[in-house]
mmCIF file of C-alpha atoms and ligand atoms in Angstrom:
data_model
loop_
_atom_site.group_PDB
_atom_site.id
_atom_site.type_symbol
_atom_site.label_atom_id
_atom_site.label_comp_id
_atom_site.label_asym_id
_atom_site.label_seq_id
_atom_site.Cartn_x
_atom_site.Cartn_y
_atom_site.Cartn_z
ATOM 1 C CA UNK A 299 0.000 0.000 0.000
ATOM 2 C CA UNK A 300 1.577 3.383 -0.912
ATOM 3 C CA UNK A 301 -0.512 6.058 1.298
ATOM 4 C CA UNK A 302 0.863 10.248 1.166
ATOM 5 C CA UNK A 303 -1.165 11.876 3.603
ATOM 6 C CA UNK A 304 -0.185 15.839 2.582
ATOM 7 C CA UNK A 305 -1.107 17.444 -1.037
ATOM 8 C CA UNK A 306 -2.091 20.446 -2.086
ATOM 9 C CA UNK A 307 -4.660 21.553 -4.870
ATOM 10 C CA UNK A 308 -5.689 25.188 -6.525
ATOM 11 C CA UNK A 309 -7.961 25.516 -3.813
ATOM 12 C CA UNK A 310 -5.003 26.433 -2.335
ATOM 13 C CA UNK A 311 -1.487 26.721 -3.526
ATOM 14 C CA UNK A 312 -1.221 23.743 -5.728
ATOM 15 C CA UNK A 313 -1.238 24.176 -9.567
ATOM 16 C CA UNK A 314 -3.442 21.180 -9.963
ATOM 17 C CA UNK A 315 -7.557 21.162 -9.462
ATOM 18 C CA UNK A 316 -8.286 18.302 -6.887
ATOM 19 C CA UNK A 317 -9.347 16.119 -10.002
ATOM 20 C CA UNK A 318 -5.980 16.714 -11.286
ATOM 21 C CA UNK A 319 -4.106 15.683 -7.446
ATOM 22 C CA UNK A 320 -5.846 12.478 -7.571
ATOM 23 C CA UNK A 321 -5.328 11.832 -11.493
ATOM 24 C CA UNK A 322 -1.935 12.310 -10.341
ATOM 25 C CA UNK A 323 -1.475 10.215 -7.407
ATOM 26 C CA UNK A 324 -3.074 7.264 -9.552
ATOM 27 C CA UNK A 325 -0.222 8.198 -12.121
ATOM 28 C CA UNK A 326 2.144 7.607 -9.405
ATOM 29 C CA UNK A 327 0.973 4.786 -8.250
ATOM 30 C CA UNK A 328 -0.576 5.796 -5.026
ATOM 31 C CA UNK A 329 -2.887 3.620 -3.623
ATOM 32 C CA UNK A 330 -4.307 6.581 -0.640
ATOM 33 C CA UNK A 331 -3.766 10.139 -1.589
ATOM 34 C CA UNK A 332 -4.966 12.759 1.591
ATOM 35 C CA UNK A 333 -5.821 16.257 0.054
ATOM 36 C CA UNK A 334 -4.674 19.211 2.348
ATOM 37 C CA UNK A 335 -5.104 22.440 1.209
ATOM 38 C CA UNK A 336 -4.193 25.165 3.553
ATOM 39 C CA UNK A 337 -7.011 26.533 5.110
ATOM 40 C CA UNK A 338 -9.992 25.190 3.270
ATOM 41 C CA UNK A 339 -11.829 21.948 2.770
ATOM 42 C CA UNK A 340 -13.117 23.663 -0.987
ATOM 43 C CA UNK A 341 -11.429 20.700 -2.800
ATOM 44 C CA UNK A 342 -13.105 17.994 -0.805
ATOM 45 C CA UNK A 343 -16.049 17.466 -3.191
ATOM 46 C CA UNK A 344 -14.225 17.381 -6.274
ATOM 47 C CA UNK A 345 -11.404 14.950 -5.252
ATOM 48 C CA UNK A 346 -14.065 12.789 -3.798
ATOM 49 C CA UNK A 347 -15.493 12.219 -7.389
ATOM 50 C CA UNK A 348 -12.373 12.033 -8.932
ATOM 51 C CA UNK A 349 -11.034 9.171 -6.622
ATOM 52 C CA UNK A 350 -13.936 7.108 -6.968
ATOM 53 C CA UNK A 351 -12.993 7.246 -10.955
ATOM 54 C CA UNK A 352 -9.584 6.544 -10.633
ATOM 55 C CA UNK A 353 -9.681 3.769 -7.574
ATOM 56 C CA UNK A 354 -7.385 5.877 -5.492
ATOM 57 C CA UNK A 355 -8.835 6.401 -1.885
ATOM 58 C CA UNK A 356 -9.223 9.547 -0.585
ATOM 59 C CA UNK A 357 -8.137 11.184 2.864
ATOM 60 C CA UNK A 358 -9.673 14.072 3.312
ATOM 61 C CA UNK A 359 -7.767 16.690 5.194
ATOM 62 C CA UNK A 360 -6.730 20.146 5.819
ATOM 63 C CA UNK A 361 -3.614 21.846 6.661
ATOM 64 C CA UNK A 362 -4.434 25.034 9.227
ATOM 65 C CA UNK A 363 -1.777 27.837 9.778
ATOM 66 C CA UNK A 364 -0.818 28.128 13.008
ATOM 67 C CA UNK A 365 1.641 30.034 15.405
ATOM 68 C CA UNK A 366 3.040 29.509 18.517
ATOM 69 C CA UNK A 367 6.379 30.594 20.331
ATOM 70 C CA UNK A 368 6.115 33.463 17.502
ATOM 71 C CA UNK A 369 6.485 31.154 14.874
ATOM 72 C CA UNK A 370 4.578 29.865 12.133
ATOM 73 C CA UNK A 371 3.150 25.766 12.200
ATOM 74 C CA UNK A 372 1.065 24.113 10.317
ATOM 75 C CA UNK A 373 -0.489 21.496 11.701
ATOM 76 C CA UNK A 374 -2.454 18.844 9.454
ATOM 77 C CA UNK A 375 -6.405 17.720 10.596
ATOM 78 C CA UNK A 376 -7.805 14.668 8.800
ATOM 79 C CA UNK A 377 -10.922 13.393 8.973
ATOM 80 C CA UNK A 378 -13.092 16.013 10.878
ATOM 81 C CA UNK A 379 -16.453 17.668 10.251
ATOM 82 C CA UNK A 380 -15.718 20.596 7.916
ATOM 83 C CA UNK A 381 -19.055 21.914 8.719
ATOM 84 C CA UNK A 382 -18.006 22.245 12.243
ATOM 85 C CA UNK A 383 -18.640 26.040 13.175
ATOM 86 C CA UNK A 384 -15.593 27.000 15.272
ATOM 87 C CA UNK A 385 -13.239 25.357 13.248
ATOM 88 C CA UNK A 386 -14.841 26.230 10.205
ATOM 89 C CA UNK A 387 -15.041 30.292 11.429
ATOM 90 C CA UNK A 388 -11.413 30.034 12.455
ATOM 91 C CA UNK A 389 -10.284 28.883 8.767
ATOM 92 C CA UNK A 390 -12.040 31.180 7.330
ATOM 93 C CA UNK A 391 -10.585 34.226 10.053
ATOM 94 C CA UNK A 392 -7.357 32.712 8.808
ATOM 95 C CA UNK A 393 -8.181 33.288 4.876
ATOM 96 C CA UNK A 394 -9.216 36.715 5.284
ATOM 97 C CA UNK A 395 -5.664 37.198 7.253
ATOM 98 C CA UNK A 396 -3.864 35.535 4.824
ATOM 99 C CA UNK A 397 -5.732 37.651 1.794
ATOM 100 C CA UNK A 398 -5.371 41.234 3.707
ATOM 101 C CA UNK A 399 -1.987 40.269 3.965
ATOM 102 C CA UNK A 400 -0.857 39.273 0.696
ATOM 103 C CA UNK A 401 -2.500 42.800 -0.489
ATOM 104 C CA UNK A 402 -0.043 44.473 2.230
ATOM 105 C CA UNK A 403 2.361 42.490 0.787
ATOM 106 C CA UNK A 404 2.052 43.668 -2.648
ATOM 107 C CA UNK A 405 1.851 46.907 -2.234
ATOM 108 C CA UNK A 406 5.138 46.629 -0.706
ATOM 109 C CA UNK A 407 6.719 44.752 -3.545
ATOM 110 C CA UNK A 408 4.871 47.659 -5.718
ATOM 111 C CA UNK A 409 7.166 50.312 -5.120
ATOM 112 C CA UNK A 410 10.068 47.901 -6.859
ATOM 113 C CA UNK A 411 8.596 46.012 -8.810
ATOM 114 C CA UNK A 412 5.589 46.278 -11.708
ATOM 115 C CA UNK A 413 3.552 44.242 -9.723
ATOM 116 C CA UNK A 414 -0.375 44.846 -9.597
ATOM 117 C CA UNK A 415 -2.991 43.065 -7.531
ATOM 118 C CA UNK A 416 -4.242 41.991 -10.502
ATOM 119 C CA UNK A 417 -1.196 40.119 -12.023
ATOM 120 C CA UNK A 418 -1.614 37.941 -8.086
ATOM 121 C CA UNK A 419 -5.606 37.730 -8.935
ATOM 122 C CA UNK A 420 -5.024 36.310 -11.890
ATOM 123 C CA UNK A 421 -2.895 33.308 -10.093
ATOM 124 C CA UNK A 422 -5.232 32.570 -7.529
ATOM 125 C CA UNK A 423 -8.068 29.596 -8.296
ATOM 126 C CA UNK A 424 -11.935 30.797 -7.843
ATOM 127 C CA UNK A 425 -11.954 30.750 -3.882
ATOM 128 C CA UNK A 426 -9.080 29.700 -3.347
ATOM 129 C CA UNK A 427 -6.706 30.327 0.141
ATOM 130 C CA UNK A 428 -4.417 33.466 -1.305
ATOM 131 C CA UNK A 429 -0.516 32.934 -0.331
ATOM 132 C CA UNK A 430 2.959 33.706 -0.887
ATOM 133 C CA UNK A 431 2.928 31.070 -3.395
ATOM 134 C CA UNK A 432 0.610 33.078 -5.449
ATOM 135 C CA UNK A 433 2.209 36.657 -5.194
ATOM 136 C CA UNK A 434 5.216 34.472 -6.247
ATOM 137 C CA UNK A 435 3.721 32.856 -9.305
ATOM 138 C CA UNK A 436 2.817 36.647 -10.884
ATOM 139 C CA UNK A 437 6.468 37.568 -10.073
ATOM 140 C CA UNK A 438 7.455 34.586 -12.402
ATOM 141 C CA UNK A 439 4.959 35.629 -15.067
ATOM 142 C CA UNK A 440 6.164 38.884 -14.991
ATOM 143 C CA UNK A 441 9.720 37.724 -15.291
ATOM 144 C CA UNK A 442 10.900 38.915 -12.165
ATOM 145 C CA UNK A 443 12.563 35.917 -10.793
ATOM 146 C CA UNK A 444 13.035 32.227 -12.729
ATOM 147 C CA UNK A 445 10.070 30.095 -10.514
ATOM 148 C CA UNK A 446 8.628 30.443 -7.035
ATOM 149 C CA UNK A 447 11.618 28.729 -5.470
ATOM 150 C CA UNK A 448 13.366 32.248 -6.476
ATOM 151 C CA UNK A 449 10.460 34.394 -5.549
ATOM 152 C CA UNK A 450 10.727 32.980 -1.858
ATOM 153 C CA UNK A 451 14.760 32.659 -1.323
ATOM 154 C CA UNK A 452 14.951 36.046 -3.195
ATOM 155 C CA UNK A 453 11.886 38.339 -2.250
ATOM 156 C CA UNK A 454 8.921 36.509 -0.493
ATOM 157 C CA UNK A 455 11.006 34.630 2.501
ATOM 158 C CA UNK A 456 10.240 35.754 6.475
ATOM 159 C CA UNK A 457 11.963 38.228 7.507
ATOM 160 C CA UNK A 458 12.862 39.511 3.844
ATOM 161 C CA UNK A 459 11.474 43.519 3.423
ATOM 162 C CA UNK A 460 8.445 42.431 1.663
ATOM 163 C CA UNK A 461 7.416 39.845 4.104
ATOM 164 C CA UNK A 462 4.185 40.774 6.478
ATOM 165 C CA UNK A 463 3.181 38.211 8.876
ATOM 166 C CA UNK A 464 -0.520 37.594 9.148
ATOM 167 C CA UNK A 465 -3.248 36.270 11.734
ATOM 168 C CA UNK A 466 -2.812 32.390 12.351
ATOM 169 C CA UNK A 467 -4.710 30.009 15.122
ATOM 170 C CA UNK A 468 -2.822 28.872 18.418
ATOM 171 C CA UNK A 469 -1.852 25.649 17.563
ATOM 172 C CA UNK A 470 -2.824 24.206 21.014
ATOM 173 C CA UNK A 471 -6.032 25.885 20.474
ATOM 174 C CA UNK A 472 -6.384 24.569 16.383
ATOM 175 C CA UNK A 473 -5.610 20.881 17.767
ATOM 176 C CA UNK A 474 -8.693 21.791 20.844
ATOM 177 C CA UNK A 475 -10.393 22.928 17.423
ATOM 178 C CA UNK A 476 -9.827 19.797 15.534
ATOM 179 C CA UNK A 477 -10.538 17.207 18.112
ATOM 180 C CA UNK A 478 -13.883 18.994 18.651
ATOM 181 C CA UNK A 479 -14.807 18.489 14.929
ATOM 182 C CA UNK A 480 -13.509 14.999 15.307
ATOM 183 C CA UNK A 481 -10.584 15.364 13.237
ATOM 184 C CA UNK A 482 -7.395 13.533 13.943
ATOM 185 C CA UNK A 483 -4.227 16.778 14.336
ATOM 186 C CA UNK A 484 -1.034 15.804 12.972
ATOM 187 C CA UNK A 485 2.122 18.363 13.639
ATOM 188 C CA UNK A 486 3.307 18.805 9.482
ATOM 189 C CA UNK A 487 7.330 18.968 9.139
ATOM 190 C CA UNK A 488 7.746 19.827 13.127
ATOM 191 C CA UNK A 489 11.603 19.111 11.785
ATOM 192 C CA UNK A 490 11.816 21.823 9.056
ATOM 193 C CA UNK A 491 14.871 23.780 10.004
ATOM 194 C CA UNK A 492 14.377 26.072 6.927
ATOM 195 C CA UNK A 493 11.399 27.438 8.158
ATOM 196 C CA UNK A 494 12.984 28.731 11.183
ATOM 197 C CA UNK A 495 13.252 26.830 14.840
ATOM 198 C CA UNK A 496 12.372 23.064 14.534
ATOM 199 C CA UNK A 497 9.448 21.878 17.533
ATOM 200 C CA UNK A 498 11.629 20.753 20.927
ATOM 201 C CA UNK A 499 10.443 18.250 22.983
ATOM 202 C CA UNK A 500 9.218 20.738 25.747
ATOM 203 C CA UNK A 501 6.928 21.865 22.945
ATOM 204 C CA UNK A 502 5.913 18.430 21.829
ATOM 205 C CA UNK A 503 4.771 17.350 25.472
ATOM 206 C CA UNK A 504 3.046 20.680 25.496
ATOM 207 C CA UNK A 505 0.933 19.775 22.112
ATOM 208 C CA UNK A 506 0.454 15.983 23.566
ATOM 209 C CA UNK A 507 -1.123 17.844 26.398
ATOM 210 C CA UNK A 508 -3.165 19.982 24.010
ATOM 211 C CA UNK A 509 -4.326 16.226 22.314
ATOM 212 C CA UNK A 510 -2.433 16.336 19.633
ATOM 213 C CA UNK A 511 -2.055 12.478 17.578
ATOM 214 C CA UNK A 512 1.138 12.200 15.618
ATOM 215 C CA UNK A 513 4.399 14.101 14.002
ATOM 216 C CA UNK A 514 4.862 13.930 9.989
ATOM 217 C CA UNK A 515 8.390 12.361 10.643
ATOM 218 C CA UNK A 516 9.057 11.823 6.750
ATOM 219 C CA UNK A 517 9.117 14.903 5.261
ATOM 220 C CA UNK A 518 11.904 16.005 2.795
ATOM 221 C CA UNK A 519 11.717 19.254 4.377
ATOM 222 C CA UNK A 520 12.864 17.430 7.839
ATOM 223 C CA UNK A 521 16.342 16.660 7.215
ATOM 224 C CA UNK A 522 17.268 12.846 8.175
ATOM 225 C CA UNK A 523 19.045 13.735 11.575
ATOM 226 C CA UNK A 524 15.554 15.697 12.591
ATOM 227 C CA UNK A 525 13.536 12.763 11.259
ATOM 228 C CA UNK A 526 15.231 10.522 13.614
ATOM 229 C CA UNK A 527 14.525 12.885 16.384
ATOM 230 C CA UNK A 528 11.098 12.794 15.549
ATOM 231 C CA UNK A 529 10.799 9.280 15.660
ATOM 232 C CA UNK A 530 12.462 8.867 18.938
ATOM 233 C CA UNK A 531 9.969 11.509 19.662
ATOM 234 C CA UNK A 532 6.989 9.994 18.400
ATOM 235 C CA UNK A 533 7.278 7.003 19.706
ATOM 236 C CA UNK A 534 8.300 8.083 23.341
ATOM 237 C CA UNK A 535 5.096 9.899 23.239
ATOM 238 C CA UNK A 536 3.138 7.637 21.639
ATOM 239 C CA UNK A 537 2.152 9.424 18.561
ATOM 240 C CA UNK A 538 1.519 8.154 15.050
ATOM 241 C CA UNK A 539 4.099 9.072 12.825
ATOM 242 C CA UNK A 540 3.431 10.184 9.030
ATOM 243 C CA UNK A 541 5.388 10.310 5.550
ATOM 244 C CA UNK A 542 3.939 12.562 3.041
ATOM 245 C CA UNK A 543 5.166 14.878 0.276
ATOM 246 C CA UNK A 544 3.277 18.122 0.671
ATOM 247 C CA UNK A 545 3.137 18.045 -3.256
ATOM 248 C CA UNK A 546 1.574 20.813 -4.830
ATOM 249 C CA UNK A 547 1.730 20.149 -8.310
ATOM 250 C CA UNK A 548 4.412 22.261 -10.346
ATOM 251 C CA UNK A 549 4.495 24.919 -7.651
ATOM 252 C CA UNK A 550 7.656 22.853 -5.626
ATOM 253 C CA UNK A 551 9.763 19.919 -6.289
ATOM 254 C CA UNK A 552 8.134 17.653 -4.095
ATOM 255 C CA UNK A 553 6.775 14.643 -6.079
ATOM 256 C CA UNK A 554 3.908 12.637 -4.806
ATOM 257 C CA UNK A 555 4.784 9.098 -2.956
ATOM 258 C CA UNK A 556 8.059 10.106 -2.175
ATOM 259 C CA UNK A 557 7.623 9.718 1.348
ATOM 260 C CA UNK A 558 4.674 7.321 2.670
ATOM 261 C CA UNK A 559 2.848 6.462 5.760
ATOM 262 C CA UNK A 560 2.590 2.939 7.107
ATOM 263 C CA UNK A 561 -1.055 1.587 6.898
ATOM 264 C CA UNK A 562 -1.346 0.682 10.084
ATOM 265 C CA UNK A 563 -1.166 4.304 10.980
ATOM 266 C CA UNK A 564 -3.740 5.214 8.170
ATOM 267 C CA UNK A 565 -5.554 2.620 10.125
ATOM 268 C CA UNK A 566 -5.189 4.321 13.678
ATOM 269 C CA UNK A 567 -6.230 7.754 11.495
ATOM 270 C CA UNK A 568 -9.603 6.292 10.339
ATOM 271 C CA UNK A 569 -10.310 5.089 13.523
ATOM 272 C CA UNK A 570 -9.739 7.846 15.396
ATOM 273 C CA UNK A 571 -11.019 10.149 12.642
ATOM 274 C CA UNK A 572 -15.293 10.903 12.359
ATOM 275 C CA UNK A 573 -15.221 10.588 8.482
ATOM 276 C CA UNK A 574 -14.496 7.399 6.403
ATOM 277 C CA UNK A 575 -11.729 7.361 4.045
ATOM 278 C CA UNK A 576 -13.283 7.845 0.634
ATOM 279 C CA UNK A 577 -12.361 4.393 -1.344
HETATM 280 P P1 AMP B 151 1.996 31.691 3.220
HETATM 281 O O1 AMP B 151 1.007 30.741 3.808
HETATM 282 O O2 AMP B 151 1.378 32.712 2.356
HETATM 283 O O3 AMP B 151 2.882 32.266 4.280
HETATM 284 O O4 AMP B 151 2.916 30.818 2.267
HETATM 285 C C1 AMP B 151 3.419 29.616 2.747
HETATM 286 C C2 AMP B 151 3.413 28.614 1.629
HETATM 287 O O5 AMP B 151 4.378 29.016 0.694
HETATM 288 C C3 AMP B 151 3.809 27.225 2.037
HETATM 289 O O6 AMP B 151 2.736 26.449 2.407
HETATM 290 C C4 AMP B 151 4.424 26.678 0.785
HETATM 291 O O7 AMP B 151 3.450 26.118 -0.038
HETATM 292 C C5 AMP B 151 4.970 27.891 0.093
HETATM 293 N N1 AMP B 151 6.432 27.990 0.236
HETATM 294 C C6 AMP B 151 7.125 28.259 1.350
HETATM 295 N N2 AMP B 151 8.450 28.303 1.099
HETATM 296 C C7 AMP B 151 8.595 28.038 -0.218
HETATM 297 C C8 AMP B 151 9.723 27.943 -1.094
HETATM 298 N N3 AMP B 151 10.969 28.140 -0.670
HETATM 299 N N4 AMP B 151 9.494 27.651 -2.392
HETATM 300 C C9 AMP B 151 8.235 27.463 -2.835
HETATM 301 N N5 AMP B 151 7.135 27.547 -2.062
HETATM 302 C C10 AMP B 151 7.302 27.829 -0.760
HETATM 303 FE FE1 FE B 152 1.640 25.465 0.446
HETATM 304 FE FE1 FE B 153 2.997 23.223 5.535
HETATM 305 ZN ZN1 ZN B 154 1.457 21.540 2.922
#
């Protein structure tokens, strides 16, 4: 069984529709594809269809920004009620953050750059969750930098002079927030040391307290001595531990299946989880 449990569509900041994650993942050979777009369960429906046509089975998931210790996490929900009102107001809070942001954003890159919020408009899919990714796609189209990998290590990164942080949840409150809608919260690349301080133990007890289930331990953004950690980790604390890719389509290098989760966990997940995996 090859199971990814982290994707993105253009209902967020992959380049694929959810019909075209799932046509992929049966290209690759998946056998369990979870879609996660940031913020927003919009893709659900679509990718439901679409794995039923191409005999992959569908996890249906969501991947909520999050801060804590003045950082940025995301931490992954699978499984839950997206009708939910709390969680579902939150996410949406978050969208409207991440959207008044981006124009902030762009305004700033405005005064260098011939940059309208038009040119980002015109790379965001019809309700989709606006991000970076996006204000760095209209860069590329206008020629700016080579691809978004550029756009973030040359203009778009934290901490760079266009770079405006935006609203996101506490995560011990989002994984409060997902166990309430009977979802099943999963920390995503707690090891990514590019993205500024990896999660320390201290932290990890503190998220187990919160009720959090599992780490993604196999993540290529987690480099192998941090993916060791976090299976010492996980397993001390008795949490399920994930592989996944985070693809999202041509928008990073991350290829679908090229990390995988264990089916016994996907097991644990779908037990613990309120909705069935889609098969
Ligand atoms: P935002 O939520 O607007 O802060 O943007 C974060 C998103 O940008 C992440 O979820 C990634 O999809 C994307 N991203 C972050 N770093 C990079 C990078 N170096 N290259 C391409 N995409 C990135
Ligand atoms: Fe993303
Ligand atoms: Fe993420
Ligand atoms: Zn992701």
């Amino acid at each position: 069984m090859r199971i990814d449990l982290h994707a993105h569509s253009a209902a967020s900041d992959g380049t694929e529709p959810p019909s075209g994650v799932i046509a992929s993942a049966a290209a690759a050979g998946l056998d369990v594809v979870a879609l996660t777009d940031h913020d927003t369960t919009r893709g659900w429906a679509e990718a439901a269809v679409a794995a039923r046509e191409h005999g992959v089975a569908l996890v249906r998931g969501v991947e909520l920004s999050c801060r804590h210790g003045g950082r940025s996490l995301h931490l992954l929900s699978y499984l839950h009620d997206p009708e939910h009102p709390a969680l579902l107001a939150e996410a949406e809070r978050v969208r409207a953050a991440r959207h008044e942001r981006a124009r902030t954003m762009v305004d700033l890159l405005a005064k260098d750059f011939p940059l309208t919020w038009d040119d980002v408009e015109e790379q965001v899919g019809e309700g989709a969750t606006v991000g970076r990714p996006h204000i760095a796609d209209a860069l590329v189209a206008l020629g700016v930098v080579a691809d978004r990998s550029a756009a973030f290590s040359e203009l778009l990164a934290t901490g760079s002079p266009y770079w405006v942080p935006h609203h996101a949840l506490l995560l011990r409150d989002a994984i409060g927030l997902v166990l309430e809608a009977g979802g099943v919260p999963v920390l995503a690349h707690p090891g990514a040391v590019a993205r500024g301080r990896v999660v320390t133990e201290t932290e990890v007890a503190t998220f187990v307290g919160a009720g959090l289930a599992g780490l993604e331990v196999w993540h290529r953004d987690n480099p192998p001595a941090e993916r060791a950690r976090l299976e010492a980790l996980a397993d001390r604390f008795e949490l399920l531990a994930t592989g996944s890719s985070d693809y999202h389509g041509a928008g990073k290098p991350n290829r679908l299946g090229e990390h995988l989760t264990d089916p016994t966990v996907l097991e644990l997940i779908e037990g613990a989880g309120r909705l069935e995996v889609i098969r």
